[in-house]
Amino acid sequence: MKYELVSGFETHVELATSTKIFCGCTTAFGGAPNTHCCPVCTGQPGALPVLNKKVVDFAVRAGLALHCKINTVTHLDRKNYCYPDLPKAYQISQYDKPLCEGGYVELPGGKKIGITRIHIEEDAGKLVHERGFTFIDYNRGGVPLIEIVSEPDISSPTEAREYVEQLRQIMRYIGVSDCKMQEGSMRCDVNVSVRPEGSTALGTRTEIKNMNSLNFIERAMEYEFARQVDVLKDGGEIEQATLRFDEKTGETYVMRTKEDAQDYRYFPEPDIFDIIIPDEVVAREKEALPELPLEKTTRYINVLGISPSVAALITKHRKVADYFEKAVKAGAAASRAANFIVGVVYSTLSTEEEKDELSIKVSPEELAELVRLTESGAVNVTVAQSALSKMLASGLPLSEYIAAEDMKGVDDGELERICAEAVKNNPRAVADFKAGKEKAISALYGYVKRATQGKADIKKADAVIKRLI
Amino acid sequence: MAISTDEIKALARLAKLEFDDERCETFKEEFNEIIEFAGKINGAIVGNSSDIREIVGEETQYAELREDEERESLPPEKITSGAEAQNGYFTVRRVVK
Ligand SMILES: [Zn+2]
């Protein structure tokens, strides 16, 4: 029997607010232990939580970006569990009335992954286990999170990667989170079950906790899928369990089984009454939504005529997309500008983070000027690309690298003369070309390039040569 | 409303308390007295909702929420003053093996 993978994700995304969800302490990453703490976020008796307005704004925005319905009357609940990362022995979260419900994330191939719900909650503190002690730092305790719960619509590790990448891009585009997986500001719990191919029933699932790397997510899913199929093929049953993925061995291990599943005893948070969100707030957030990455990619391909692979590379980073659009607005031919960015600018930015930041020394207007000169034939592509690399390295203006006479290119009379020379000196290539070997003409292009030190516009030269022979 | 022995056992497990069977029974009796006493509040509730929020009937308007403005945190020595701490960290007996 063949089996298929069924997976749903619970993704925690840390919101980019300045302060915590229920108090005015900073959300800055790191800091000396327990220096970002107050009576509220350390759960001192009598301290009262007051919800941060921006958490609501950001969560509404995230919900709208994922096509969710917004519950404008919502409330918070206490999720009780006893572990030292929670000073109050409960986490303020949402249970039966999440802020957002029923949306989807579209993958690049068009498949939609359903979003069950998005709720707001507070993050827990950080524990370090050393010697006979557990050391506790509550700086992260109370940092606002949204938990995005997907439907079990993901059917391969590749789709899982696409889903997380889309989610990450969207959250970054709308400015609600930096989604730095390494710093833990985006982390996933991955549910995995298997079922006979073609079946619609859901198998017993296991949950792999706290994954914060795309590669590990893919590996863990592959491992867990194979493990479950093996169990079933041996006539066994899958036991519902919470698992941990060991990055060193590439295997999953049981943390706890259904037997010791926690009873969280959810109940309404008595310190905060029902929250009423006016329709105007939802409308305002909807209005402010930027064009999302996948919409942008489609527009670049269909309207600007950019190849799908290049379009995807540009829209992956919002700052790059903004830069590109500014260059186009300044008059650059879209396709050429995109190729210069992906071919030249990207070669100077080695990491994804550097592309995200895009702090480069060439303005979009300068890029547009260079593209314009290239398109008009005043400067050929090789010269333009090398000038662009030099500008990116030095920060000096275009005029430093492209001499005035270069910008003029080769004048028509001169080009006519050189092309005639090329034809005269390459009788063999001319004969071959005439006999139908189209590629033979490249020998003539080569001649023109050498004779003009690469300054000639080959498109123009091509026309001249073909006229002459 | 009376509480069962099984419920006492479940609560004890959640509260990380160890009760033997005898203690469980005496605790059950005491606990039921407390519940009975607390049950008096039911007489004061108007209507038939069991949802505390409906009973209280209060709401938080969006405009009343806190602006995202930073306020000074407490000095760390004050934060940890009521607890065991080392080098600025709260400490407890190691919770994982
Ligand atoms: Zn605080």
GROMACS .gro file of C-alpha atoms in nm, chain A residues 17-26 33-39 42 50-54 56-57 75-77 82-84 129-138 263 265 268 272-278 281 284, chain B residues 10-11 13-16 50-54 56-97:
model
  106
   17THR     CA    1   0.610   4.595   1.878
   18SER     CA    2   0.836   4.812   2.094
   19THR     CA    3   0.682   4.690   2.417
   20LYS     CA    4   0.546   4.366   2.558
   21ILE     CA    5   0.186   4.252   2.519
   22PHE     CA    6   0.062   4.351   2.866
   23CYS     CA    7   0.325   4.594   3.003
   24GLY     CA    8   0.561   4.872   2.890
   25CYS     CA    9   0.882   4.666   2.911
   26THR     CA   10   1.095   4.660   2.597
   33PRO     CA   11   1.895   3.860   3.230
   34ASN     CA   12   1.573   3.995   3.383
   35THR     CA   13   1.649   4.357   3.292
   36HIS     CA   14   1.337   4.386   3.069
   37CYS     CA   15   1.098   4.295   3.348
   38CYS     CA   16   0.838   4.454   3.573
   39PRO     CA   17   0.571   4.332   3.818
   42THR     CA   18   0.693   3.854   3.619
   50VAL     CA   19  -0.321   4.603   3.002
   51LEU     CA   20  -0.331   4.490   2.637
   52ASN     CA   21  -0.100   4.667   2.391
   53LYS     CA   22  -0.307   4.831   2.113
   54LYS     CA   23  -0.041   4.761   1.852
   56VAL     CA   24  -0.430   4.407   1.811
   57ASP     CA   25  -0.340   4.618   1.505
   75HIS     CA   26  -1.137   3.778   2.448
   76LEU     CA   27  -0.834   3.631   2.617
   77ASP     CA   28  -0.810   3.306   2.812
   82CYS     CA   29   0.319   2.471   3.566
   83TYR     CA   30   0.670   2.518   3.432
   84PRO     CA   31   0.935   2.774   3.538
  129HIS     CA   32   1.972   2.411   3.248
  130GLU     CA   33   2.317   2.393   3.404
  131ARG     CA   34   2.465   2.193   3.687
  132GLY     CA   35   2.188   2.121   3.937
  133PHE     CA   36   1.995   2.436   3.846
  134THR     CA   37   1.756   2.578   3.594
  135PHE     CA   38   1.838   2.943   3.531
  136ILE     CA   39   1.547   3.165   3.430
  137ASP     CA   40   1.546   3.485   3.226
  138TYR     CA   41   1.205   3.651   3.183
  263ASP     CA   42  -0.490   1.950   3.074
  265ARG     CA   43  -0.786   2.404   3.207
  268PRO     CA   44  -1.164   3.329   3.050
  272ILE     CA   45  -0.919   4.167   3.088
  273PHE     CA   46  -1.277   4.210   2.968
  274ASP     CA   47  -1.405   4.133   2.618
  275ILE     CA   48  -1.216   4.339   2.364
  276ILE     CA   49  -1.426   4.537   2.118
  277ILE     CA   50  -1.252   4.628   1.794
  278PRO     CA   51  -1.425   4.895   1.585
  281VAL     CA   52  -0.971   4.969   1.272
  284ARG     CA   53  -0.780   5.101   0.825
  479ALA     CA   54  -0.650   1.480   3.924
  480LEU     CA   55  -0.618   1.813   4.102
  482ARG     CA   56  -0.153   1.559   4.027
  483LEU     CA   57  -0.182   1.901   3.863
  484ALA     CA   58  -0.079   2.075   4.183
  485LYS     CA   59   0.210   1.834   4.219
  519SER     CA   60  -2.251   3.059   3.318
  520ASP     CA   61  -2.006   3.286   3.140
  521ILE     CA   62  -1.849   3.521   3.392
  522ARG     CA   63  -1.801   3.784   3.122
  523GLU     CA   64  -2.170   3.796   3.046
  525VAL     CA   65  -1.998   4.107   3.467
  526GLY     CA   66  -2.103   4.263   3.139
  527GLU     CA   67  -1.792   4.478   3.110
  528GLU     CA   68  -1.604   4.542   2.788
  529THR     CA   69  -1.266   4.678   2.690
  530GLN     CA   70  -1.294   4.929   2.409
  531TYR     CA   71  -1.010   4.942   2.156
  532ALA     CA   72  -0.949   5.307   2.244
  533GLU     CA   73  -0.879   5.211   2.605
  534LEU     CA   74  -0.594   4.979   2.514
  535ARG     CA   75  -0.236   5.073   2.600
  536GLU     CA   76  -0.029   5.265   2.344
  537ASP     CA   77   0.291   5.086   2.242
  538GLU     CA   78   0.514   5.317   2.446
  539GLU     CA   79   0.807   5.193   2.644
  540ARG     CA   80   0.816   5.235   3.020
  541GLU     CA   81   1.112   5.176   3.242
  542SER     CA   82   1.148   4.821   3.369
  543LEU     CA   83   1.233   4.752   3.734
  544PRO     CA   84   1.599   4.728   3.840
  545PRO     CA   85   1.691   4.359   3.804
  546GLU     CA   86   1.799   4.324   4.169
  547LYS     CA   87   1.452   4.434   4.269
  548ILE     CA   88   1.290   4.187   4.029
  549THR     CA   89   1.480   3.893   4.176
  550SER     CA   90   1.478   4.018   4.537
  551GLY     CA   91   1.196   3.794   4.652
  552ALA     CA   92   1.334   3.477   4.499
  553GLU     CA   93   1.642   3.262   4.469
  554ALA     CA   94   1.873   3.408   4.210
  555GLN     CA   95   2.225   3.382   4.073
  556ASN     CA   96   2.396   3.633   3.841
  557GLY     CA   97   2.067   3.802   3.765
  558TYR     CA   98   1.888   3.476   3.681
  559PHE     CA   99   1.606   3.332   3.887
  560THR     CA  100   1.705   2.980   3.982
  561VAL     CA  101   1.506   2.669   4.062
  562ARG     CA  102   1.611   2.310   4.107
  563ARG     CA  103   1.695   2.172   3.764
  564VAL     CA  104   1.369   2.084   3.586
  565VAL     CA  105   1.507   1.860   3.312
  566LYS     CA  106   1.744   1.567   3.341
   0.00000   0.00000   0.00000
